[in-house]
Amino acid sequence: MIELDREQQMMLSTVKEIVHDVIRPRAAEIDEKQEFPWDTVRVFTENGILTPLLPERYGGVGVNYLCFCLILEEIARACASSALLLIAQADGMLPILCGGSEELKEDHLPGLARGKLAAFAATEPGAGSDVLSMKTRALRKGEQYVLNGRKCFITNGGVADLITVYAYTDPDKGGRGISAFVVEKGTPGLSYGKNENKMGMRGSINSELIFEDMAVPAGNRIGREGDGMANMMAALDTSRLFAAAQAVGLAQGAIDEAVKYAGERVQFGRPIARQQAIQFMLADMVAATEAARLLTCQAARFLDREKGHQARKYCAMAKFTASDTAMRVTTDAVQVMGGYGYMKDFPVERMMRDAKLIQIYTGTNQIMRLVAAREIFRTLPAGSC
Ligand SMILES: Cc1cc2nc3c(=O)[nH]c(=O)nc-3n(C[C@H](O)[C@H](O)[C@H](O)COP(=O)(O)OP(=O)(O)OC[C@H]3O[C@@H](n4cnc5c(N)ncnc54)[C@H](O)[C@@H]3O)c2cc1C
């Protein structure tokens, strides 16, 4: 049903090996210690998986969105934080690939396949769902822009070598006054606030970024002045697809654990897997996860075929469907495993904490329903919805 060419199939089997050898054994530890997995970054880099969407001409392998989703799913099945590291990398890279000048691409993209890390910075303390209320300003001064403001919750933020930053170049123009910039680590005026202490996804790093009279060369602007909002919306569509794939992997990982446990746990003289109540719960978990997977694959196919409005609607629907499913499935996996499921000796309690984030980040699931509804009613005459 899912068609991949030989090269993509080989990449997926490499990913499975890495998950088995490196990612799964480290998942509990990086969660417990809230540790950024540099060893995983190294292994991803060595195997061409750190930035697999990057086209070959910039040093990547150029997989399509569907293949990247399957990679994310496989990784998230064992460790959602490690999948998030790749998602943040793609979120920081794609705005440059899709909107940057050729010079900007050649300067910055090859490094991302060689181990440099990227981040995507839109959210601010007062601007989450309402991203247009951002306060960060970029003032043009000759051949530079001077940025002032702060961003929060930024995944990979504190470790990123380059950050795609959104700021108002002309606040009077609303959405058409936002521009995007590549900001490099070490730029004078860039400093870091706290790294967040989180409920879940504790193996990823989320940082506050502070810009104080930070001068960025005009050549680091991505696209034209005022293109930032369109660039951000396109990046958010793909980011939502990636989050959906991550959620499907997480749900599948919880199912794997629950099925295994149900077959081994004996109560009342037989495995709990023989209790109809447990069987029904698992049937629902598997059916919902399979449905979320199909919707995610469909969204990926629309993006691979560059179907603009359809892709936006499907990415939003896949994101809220898959993450709501992951939340329900991971919670039920804990239930299937009873008291042991609640303990840190088994991975499902971590998976349940990790699932919660996917309902929130890259646009909350309330906002996802608004995005999908806007596309559903888009063809109605103005004023009717
Ligand atoms: C761990 C983590 C990682 C993140 N990584 C990044 C990153 O790398 N880059 C980045 O830019 N951002 C990142 N974010 C930010 C994330 O995208 C925002 O948290 C998210 O968009 C929601 O914004 P908010 O937290 O300010 O919530 P708010 O916008 O304050 O929302 C609070 C509640 O109100 C609801 N709500 C708000 N407006 C509406 C509305 N119009 N209709 C219905 N309900 C509404 C929301 O659904 C939510 O339930 C990250 C966040 C987290 C927690």
Short mmCIF file of C-alpha atoms and ligand atoms in Angstrom, two decimals:
data_model
loop_
_atom_site.label_atom_id
_atom_site.label_comp_id
_atom_site.label_asym_id
_atom_site.label_seq_id
_atom_site.Cartn_x
_atom_site.Cartn_y
_atom_site.Cartn_z
CA MET A 1 0.00 0.00 0.00
CA ILE A 2 2.84 2.41 0.85
CA GLU A 3 5.12 2.64 -2.17
CA LEU A 4 8.78 3.39 -1.57
CA ASP A 5 11.63 2.99 -3.99
CA ARG A 6 14.59 0.72 -3.25
CA GLU A 7 16.73 3.51 -1.85
CA GLN A 8 13.97 4.61 0.52
CA GLN A 9 13.40 1.04 1.66
CA MET A 10 17.12 0.74 2.42
CA MET A 11 17.03 3.96 4.39
CA LEU A 12 14.09 2.70 6.42
CA SER A 13 15.87 -0.54 7.27
CA THR A 14 18.93 1.49 8.38
CA VAL A 15 16.60 3.54 10.60
CA LYS A 16 15.20 0.34 12.13
CA GLU A 17 18.73 -0.81 12.97
CA ILE A 18 19.62 2.54 14.54
CA VAL A 19 16.42 2.46 16.58
CA HIS A 20 17.26 -1.02 17.82
CA ASP A 21 20.95 -0.38 18.55
CA VAL A 22 21.03 3.24 19.70
CA ILE A 23 17.69 4.93 20.23
CA ARG A 24 15.61 2.41 22.16
CA PRO A 25 18.37 1.61 24.68
CA ARG A 26 18.79 5.37 25.44
CA ALA A 27 15.12 6.43 25.50
CA ALA A 28 14.42 6.03 29.23
CA GLU A 29 17.76 7.55 30.23
CA ILE A 30 17.47 10.75 28.17
CA ASP A 31 13.92 11.18 29.54
CA GLU A 32 15.02 10.63 33.14
CA LYS A 33 18.09 12.90 32.91
CA GLN A 34 16.43 15.43 30.57
CA GLU A 35 19.51 15.03 28.42
CA PHE A 36 19.98 16.16 24.82
CA PRO A 37 21.13 13.03 22.91
CA TRP A 38 24.34 14.15 21.18
CA ASP A 39 25.25 10.50 20.55
CA THR A 40 22.03 10.11 18.55
CA VAL A 41 22.82 13.27 16.54
CA ARG A 42 26.17 11.73 15.66
CA VAL A 43 24.63 8.43 14.52
CA PHE A 44 21.91 10.25 12.52
CA THR A 45 24.61 12.32 10.80
CA GLU A 46 26.81 9.34 9.98
CA ASN A 47 23.85 7.57 8.35
CA GLY A 48 22.44 10.52 6.38
CA ILE A 49 19.32 10.71 8.53
CA LEU A 50 19.85 14.05 10.27
CA THR A 51 18.27 16.02 7.39
CA PRO A 52 16.92 13.41 4.97
CA LEU A 53 14.54 15.82 3.16
CA LEU A 54 17.50 17.92 2.04
CA PRO A 55 18.05 17.44 -1.73
CA GLU A 56 21.25 15.72 -2.89
CA ARG A 57 22.61 18.93 -4.46
CA TYR A 58 22.91 20.39 -0.93
CA GLY A 59 24.42 17.23 0.54
CA GLY A 60 21.26 15.45 1.69
CA VAL A 61 19.53 12.35 0.38
CA GLY A 62 16.32 14.04 -0.79
CA VAL A 63 13.63 11.65 0.45
CA ASN A 64 10.01 12.66 -0.10
CA TYR A 65 7.57 13.64 2.69
CA LEU A 66 6.01 10.18 2.84
CA CYS A 67 9.38 8.52 3.41
CA PHE A 68 10.34 11.10 6.04
CA CYS A 69 7.05 10.40 7.85
CA LEU A 70 7.84 6.68 7.92
CA ILE A 71 11.31 7.45 9.32
CA LEU A 72 9.78 9.65 12.04
CA GLU A 73 7.17 7.01 12.85
CA GLU A 74 9.82 4.31 13.27
CA ILE A 75 11.92 6.49 15.58
CA ALA A 76 8.97 7.77 17.64
CA ARG A 77 7.84 4.19 18.18
CA ALA A 78 10.84 3.87 20.52
CA CYS A 79 11.59 7.49 21.49
CA ALA A 80 9.43 10.48 20.53
CA SER A 81 12.10 12.96 21.74
CA SER A 82 14.60 11.61 19.19
CA ALA A 83 11.99 12.06 16.45
CA LEU A 84 11.40 15.63 17.66
CA LEU A 85 15.08 16.40 17.16
CA LEU A 86 14.66 15.56 13.45
CA ILE A 87 11.39 17.49 13.23
CA ALA A 88 12.98 20.67 14.62
CA GLN A 89 15.86 20.17 12.19
CA ALA A 90 13.42 19.96 9.25
CA ASP A 91 11.34 22.90 10.58
CA GLY A 92 14.46 25.09 10.65
CA MET A 93 15.71 23.87 7.26
CA LEU A 94 12.58 23.92 5.08
CA PRO A 95 11.93 27.71 5.23
CA ILE A 96 15.43 28.26 3.80
CA LEU A 97 15.09 25.51 1.19
CA CYS A 98 11.66 26.71 0.05
CA GLY A 99 12.12 30.48 0.28
CA GLY A 100 15.81 31.36 0.48
CA SER A 101 18.12 32.78 -2.20
CA GLU A 102 20.50 30.34 -3.88
CA GLU A 103 23.39 31.94 -2.01
CA LEU A 104 21.66 31.48 1.34
CA LYS A 105 20.94 27.84 0.53
CA GLU A 106 24.51 27.11 -0.53
CA ASP A 107 25.91 28.86 2.54
CA HIS A 108 23.73 27.15 5.13
CA LEU A 109 22.07 23.95 3.94
CA PRO A 110 25.04 21.58 3.37
CA GLY A 111 26.13 22.01 7.01
CA LEU A 112 22.78 20.63 8.16
CA ALA A 113 23.54 17.28 6.56
CA ARG A 114 27.00 17.29 8.20
CA GLY A 115 25.87 17.60 11.81
CA LYS A 116 24.88 21.23 12.27
CA LEU A 117 21.52 21.71 13.99
CA ALA A 118 18.62 23.98 13.07
CA ALA A 119 15.62 25.45 14.87
CA PHE A 120 12.43 27.31 13.96
CA ALA A 121 11.53 30.35 16.08
CA ALA A 122 8.11 31.95 15.83
CA THR A 123 6.53 31.64 19.30
CA GLU A 124 6.95 34.40 21.87
CA PRO A 125 5.82 34.73 25.50
CA GLY A 126 2.77 36.78 24.40
CA ALA A 127 2.31 35.27 20.93
CA GLY A 128 1.47 31.55 20.73
CA SER A 129 -1.64 30.67 18.72
CA ASP A 130 -1.96 34.35 17.83
CA VAL A 131 1.38 34.52 16.09
CA LEU A 132 0.59 37.88 14.45
CA SER A 133 0.85 39.50 17.88
CA MET A 134 4.61 38.84 17.93
CA LYS A 135 6.69 41.73 19.24
CA THR A 136 10.08 40.93 17.71
CA ARG A 137 11.14 43.72 15.35
CA ALA A 138 13.73 43.78 12.59
CA LEU A 139 14.80 47.29 11.65
CA ARG A 140 16.70 47.77 8.39
CA LYS A 141 19.96 49.72 8.83
CA GLY A 142 21.96 49.81 5.58
CA GLU A 143 23.06 46.30 4.70
CA GLN A 144 21.85 44.84 8.00
CA TYR A 145 18.71 44.28 10.01
CA VAL A 146 18.80 44.93 13.75
CA LEU A 147 16.57 42.53 15.67
CA ASN A 148 15.10 43.05 19.13
CA GLY A 149 12.71 40.68 20.91
CA ARG A 150 12.49 37.22 22.42
CA LYS A 151 11.26 33.78 21.43
CA CYS A 152 10.23 30.99 23.78
CA PHE A 153 9.83 27.17 23.87
CA ILE A 154 12.11 26.83 20.82
CA THR A 155 12.93 23.17 20.15
CA ASN A 156 16.70 22.67 19.59
CA GLY A 157 16.96 26.42 20.36
CA GLY A 158 19.91 26.30 22.77
CA VAL A 159 21.90 23.85 20.65
CA ALA A 160 21.06 25.08 17.13
CA ASP A 161 23.79 26.36 14.83
CA LEU A 162 21.24 28.24 12.77
CA ILE A 163 17.75 29.45 13.61
CA THR A 164 14.98 30.56 11.28
CA VAL A 165 13.58 33.61 13.08
CA TYR A 166 10.37 35.50 12.27
CA ALA A 167 10.10 39.23 13.02
CA TYR A 168 8.10 42.30 11.96
CA THR A 169 9.91 44.44 9.42
CA ASP A 170 6.77 46.57 9.03
CA PRO A 171 4.23 46.12 11.87
CA ASP A 172 1.67 48.40 10.14
CA LYS A 173 1.21 45.81 7.39
CA GLY A 174 0.10 42.99 9.74
CA GLY A 175 0.84 39.54 8.28
CA ARG A 176 2.39 41.12 5.18
CA GLY A 177 4.90 42.93 7.40
CA ILE A 178 6.60 39.82 8.78
CA SER A 179 9.96 38.65 7.40
CA ALA A 180 12.10 35.60 8.07
CA PHE A 181 15.84 35.55 8.80
CA VAL A 182 18.62 33.04 9.23
CA VAL A 183 20.34 33.74 12.54
CA GLU A 184 23.63 31.99 13.25
CA LYS A 185 24.84 30.80 16.63
CA GLY A 186 27.37 33.24 18.07
CA THR A 187 25.77 36.32 16.46
CA PRO A 188 26.48 39.25 18.85
CA GLY A 189 23.21 40.21 20.59
CA LEU A 190 21.86 36.63 20.65
CA SER A 191 21.63 35.17 24.14
CA TYR A 192 19.77 32.30 25.73
CA GLY A 193 17.30 32.32 28.61
CA LYS A 194 16.21 29.21 30.45
CA ASN A 195 15.87 25.72 29.01
CA GLU A 196 12.40 24.45 29.95
CA ASN A 197 11.83 21.67 32.50
CA LYS A 198 9.05 19.67 30.81
CA MET A 199 6.42 17.03 31.55
CA GLY A 200 7.38 14.96 28.52
CA MET A 201 9.69 14.91 25.47
CA ARG A 202 12.39 15.43 28.03
CA GLY A 203 15.13 14.22 25.69
CA SER A 204 14.62 17.33 23.56
CA ILE A 205 15.74 20.82 24.49
CA ASN A 206 13.42 23.85 24.52
CA SER A 207 14.98 27.25 24.97
CA GLU A 208 14.24 30.92 25.31
CA LEU A 209 16.08 33.08 22.77
CA ILE A 210 16.79 36.75 23.45
CA PHE A 211 17.70 39.25 20.72
CA GLU A 212 19.22 42.55 21.86
CA ASP A 213 20.33 44.84 19.05
CA MET A 214 21.29 41.68 17.15
CA ALA A 215 22.63 42.65 13.71
CA VAL A 216 21.86 40.19 10.91
CA PRO A 217 23.20 40.70 7.35
CA ALA A 218 20.44 41.68 4.89
CA GLY A 219 21.52 38.67 2.81
CA ASN A 220 20.26 36.40 5.62
CA ARG A 221 16.66 37.47 4.95
CA ILE A 222 14.68 34.51 3.58
CA GLY A 223 12.82 35.68 0.47
CA ARG A 224 11.52 39.22 0.09
CA GLU A 225 10.58 41.60 2.90
CA GLY A 226 7.02 40.72 3.95
CA ASP A 227 7.20 37.10 2.72
CA GLY A 228 7.67 35.79 6.26
CA MET A 229 4.07 34.89 7.05
CA ALA A 230 3.58 32.84 3.86
CA ASN A 231 6.92 31.16 4.51
CA MET A 232 5.89 30.40 8.11
CA MET A 233 2.49 28.97 7.10
CA ALA A 234 4.14 26.59 4.61
CA ALA A 235 6.64 25.51 7.29
CA LEU A 236 3.79 24.93 9.75
CA ASP A 237 1.92 22.71 7.26
CA THR A 238 4.90 20.39 6.99
CA SER A 239 5.63 20.58 10.71
CA ARG A 240 2.07 19.42 11.41
CA LEU A 241 2.51 16.48 9.09
CA PHE A 242 5.72 15.53 10.93
CA ALA A 243 3.94 15.83 14.29
CA ALA A 244 1.21 13.50 12.99
CA ALA A 245 3.81 10.90 11.96
CA GLN A 246 5.49 11.24 15.35
CA ALA A 247 2.11 10.69 17.07
CA VAL A 248 1.38 7.57 14.98
CA GLY A 249 4.78 6.15 15.97
CA LEU A 250 4.16 6.92 19.62
CA ALA A 251 0.75 5.22 19.55
CA GLN A 252 2.22 2.19 17.79
CA GLY A 253 5.00 1.95 20.38
CA ALA A 254 2.42 1.95 23.19
CA ILE A 255 0.40 -0.77 21.41
CA ASP A 256 3.55 -2.92 21.01
CA GLU A 257 4.15 -2.72 24.76
CA ALA A 258 0.52 -3.32 25.76
CA VAL A 259 0.08 -6.36 23.49
CA LYS A 260 3.29 -7.96 24.78
CA TYR A 261 2.35 -7.34 28.38
CA ALA A 262 -1.23 -8.57 27.97
CA GLY A 263 0.09 -11.88 26.60
CA GLU A 264 2.42 -12.36 29.57
CA ARG A 265 0.45 -11.03 32.55
CA VAL A 266 -1.55 -13.78 34.23
CA GLN A 267 -4.48 -12.94 36.49
CA PHE A 268 -7.32 -15.26 37.49
CA GLY A 269 -5.32 -18.17 36.06
CA ARG A 270 -4.93 -16.97 32.47
CA PRO A 271 -3.25 -14.16 30.49
CA ILE A 272 -5.22 -10.89 30.64
CA ALA A 273 -5.09 -10.97 26.78
CA ARG A 274 -7.88 -13.56 27.04
CA GLN A 275 -10.20 -11.11 28.80
CA GLN A 276 -12.62 -9.61 26.33
CA ALA A 277 -12.39 -6.19 28.03
CA ILE A 278 -8.65 -6.08 27.24
CA GLN A 279 -9.17 -7.44 23.70
CA PHE A 280 -11.76 -4.74 22.93
CA MET A 281 -9.50 -2.01 24.28
CA LEU A 282 -6.63 -3.20 22.07
CA ALA A 283 -8.87 -3.59 19.01
CA ASP A 284 -9.92 0.07 19.40
CA MET A 285 -6.31 1.19 19.93
CA VAL A 286 -5.07 -0.60 16.80
CA ALA A 287 -8.00 0.54 14.62
CA ALA A 288 -7.62 4.20 15.67
CA THR A 289 -3.85 4.14 15.11
CA GLU A 290 -4.22 2.55 11.69
CA ALA A 291 -6.79 5.21 10.71
CA ALA A 292 -4.46 7.99 11.89
CA ARG A 293 -1.59 6.40 9.91
CA LEU A 294 -3.63 6.35 6.70
CA LEU A 295 -4.69 9.98 7.12
CA THR A 296 -1.06 10.96 7.76
CA CYS A 297 0.11 9.10 4.63
CA GLN A 298 -2.61 10.83 2.61
CA ALA A 299 -1.49 14.25 3.89
CA ALA A 300 2.11 13.36 2.97
CA ARG A 301 1.02 12.36 -0.54
CA PHE A 302 -0.75 15.72 -1.03
CA LEU A 303 2.42 17.53 0.04
CA ASP A 304 4.55 15.36 -2.24
CA ARG A 305 2.23 16.35 -5.10
CA GLU A 306 2.27 20.03 -4.02
CA LYS A 307 -1.51 20.25 -3.64
CA GLY A 308 -1.67 23.56 -1.70
CA HIS A 309 -5.11 23.85 -0.07
CA GLN A 310 -5.72 20.10 0.12
CA ALA A 311 -2.32 19.62 1.75
CA ARG A 312 -3.02 22.32 4.36
CA LYS A 313 -6.37 20.76 5.28
CA TYR A 314 -4.98 17.21 5.43
CA CYS A 315 -1.89 18.20 7.43
CA ALA A 316 -4.09 19.91 10.03
CA MET A 317 -6.55 16.98 10.14
CA ALA A 318 -3.75 14.42 10.38
CA LYS A 319 -2.12 16.39 13.20
CA PHE A 320 -5.18 16.61 15.42
CA THR A 321 -6.42 13.12 14.60
CA ALA A 322 -3.07 11.42 15.17
CA SER A 323 -2.16 13.31 18.34
CA ASP A 324 -5.62 12.85 19.90
CA THR A 325 -5.27 9.17 19.01
CA ALA A 326 -1.79 8.97 20.55
CA MET A 327 -3.06 10.56 23.75
CA ARG A 328 -5.95 8.10 24.01
CA VAL A 329 -3.90 5.05 22.98
CA THR A 330 -0.99 5.75 25.34
CA THR A 331 -3.44 6.34 28.22
CA ASP A 332 -5.19 3.06 27.43
CA ALA A 333 -1.84 1.26 27.20
CA VAL A 334 -1.14 2.34 30.79
CA GLN A 335 -4.62 1.01 31.71
CA VAL A 336 -3.98 -2.36 30.03
CA MET A 337 -0.77 -2.67 32.04
CA GLY A 338 -2.39 -1.67 35.34
CA GLY A 339 -0.07 -0.59 38.17
CA TYR A 340 3.04 -1.67 36.28
CA GLY A 341 2.08 0.60 33.39
CA TYR A 342 2.18 3.53 35.80
CA MET A 343 5.76 2.77 36.84
CA LYS A 344 8.92 4.03 35.15
CA ASP A 345 10.11 0.43 34.73
CA PHE A 346 7.93 0.29 31.58
CA PRO A 347 7.98 2.86 28.73
CA VAL A 348 4.24 3.53 28.46
CA GLU A 349 4.15 6.17 31.23
CA ARG A 350 6.81 8.13 29.28
CA MET A 351 4.85 7.66 26.06
CA MET A 352 1.71 9.03 27.73
CA ARG A 353 3.61 12.14 28.90
CA ASP A 354 5.21 12.57 25.47
CA ALA A 355 1.85 12.29 23.67
CA LYS A 356 0.45 15.33 25.49
CA LEU A 357 2.87 17.69 23.79
CA ILE A 358 1.76 16.71 20.30
CA GLN A 359 -1.75 17.99 21.05
CA ILE A 360 -0.19 21.37 21.86
CA TYR A 361 2.84 22.20 19.76
CA THR A 362 3.09 23.37 16.12
CA GLY A 363 -0.45 24.73 16.56
CA THR A 364 -2.80 23.38 19.24
CA ASN A 365 -5.47 20.88 18.24
CA GLN A 366 -8.11 23.62 18.67
CA ILE A 367 -6.23 25.75 16.14
CA MET A 368 -5.82 22.68 13.86
CA ARG A 369 -9.62 22.31 13.75
CA LEU A 370 -9.91 26.02 12.87
CA VAL A 371 -7.37 25.57 10.03
CA ALA A 372 -9.21 22.51 8.67
CA ALA A 373 -12.60 24.24 8.96
CA ARG A 374 -11.29 27.32 7.12
CA GLU A 375 -10.24 25.09 4.21
CA ILE A 376 -13.53 23.14 4.28
CA PHE A 377 -15.58 26.36 3.97
CA ARG A 378 -13.07 28.22 1.76
CA THR A 379 -15.20 28.06 -1.36
CA LEU A 380 -18.30 29.59 0.28
CA PRO A 381 -19.03 33.24 -0.63
CA ALA A 382 -17.38 35.77 1.70
CA GLY A 383 -19.46 36.47 4.81
CA SER A 384 -21.33 33.16 4.82
CA CYS A 385 -18.99 31.51 7.37
C1 LIG B 1 7.65 21.60 24.10
C2 LIG B 1 7.26 22.69 23.11
C3 LIG B 1 8.01 22.84 21.96
C4 LIG B 1 7.74 23.89 21.09
N1 LIG B 1 8.58 24.13 20.02
C5 LIG B 1 8.41 25.26 19.30
C6 LIG B 1 9.36 25.61 18.28
O1 LIG B 1 10.33 24.89 18.00
N2 LIG B 1 9.18 26.79 17.61
C7 LIG B 1 8.15 27.62 17.87
O2 LIG B 1 8.04 28.66 17.23
N3 LIG B 1 7.20 27.30 18.82
C8 LIG B 1 7.33 26.16 19.54
N4 LIG B 1 6.40 25.82 20.51
C9 LIG B 1 5.27 26.71 20.72
C10 LIG B 1 3.94 26.06 20.37
O3 LIG B 1 3.75 25.97 19.00
C11 LIG B 1 2.86 26.86 21.10
O4 LIG B 1 2.97 26.51 22.48
C12 LIG B 1 1.47 26.60 20.59
O5 LIG B 1 1.32 27.11 19.30
C13 LIG B 1 0.39 27.21 21.50
O6 LIG B 1 0.68 28.50 21.92
P1 LIG B 1 0.58 28.87 23.48
O7 LIG B 1 1.36 27.84 24.21
O8 LIG B 1 0.98 30.28 23.66
O9 LIG B 1 -0.94 28.66 23.86
P2 LIG B 1 -2.12 29.73 23.69
O10 LIG B 1 -2.12 30.26 22.31
O11 LIG B 1 -2.05 30.71 24.82
O12 LIG B 1 -3.39 28.80 23.88
C14 LIG B 1 -3.89 28.41 25.16
C15 LIG B 1 -5.18 27.62 24.93
O13 LIG B 1 -6.16 28.45 24.28
C16 LIG B 1 -6.59 27.83 23.08
N5 LIG B 1 -6.85 28.84 22.07
C17 LIG B 1 -6.10 29.93 21.76
N6 LIG B 1 -6.65 30.62 20.77
C18 LIG B 1 -7.77 29.96 20.41
C19 LIG B 1 -8.77 30.16 19.41
N7 LIG B 1 -8.73 31.19 18.55
N8 LIG B 1 -9.79 29.27 19.32
C20 LIG B 1 -9.84 28.20 20.17
N9 LIG B 1 -8.92 27.96 21.13
C21 LIG B 1 -7.89 28.81 21.24
C22 LIG B 1 -5.47 26.89 22.68
O14 LIG B 1 -5.93 25.85 21.85
C23 LIG B 1 -4.98 26.40 24.03
O15 LIG B 1 -5.80 25.34 24.46
C24 LIG B 1 6.64 24.75 21.35
C25 LIG B 1 5.85 24.53 22.49
C26 LIG B 1 6.14 23.52 23.36
C27 LIG B 1 5.28 23.35 24.59
#
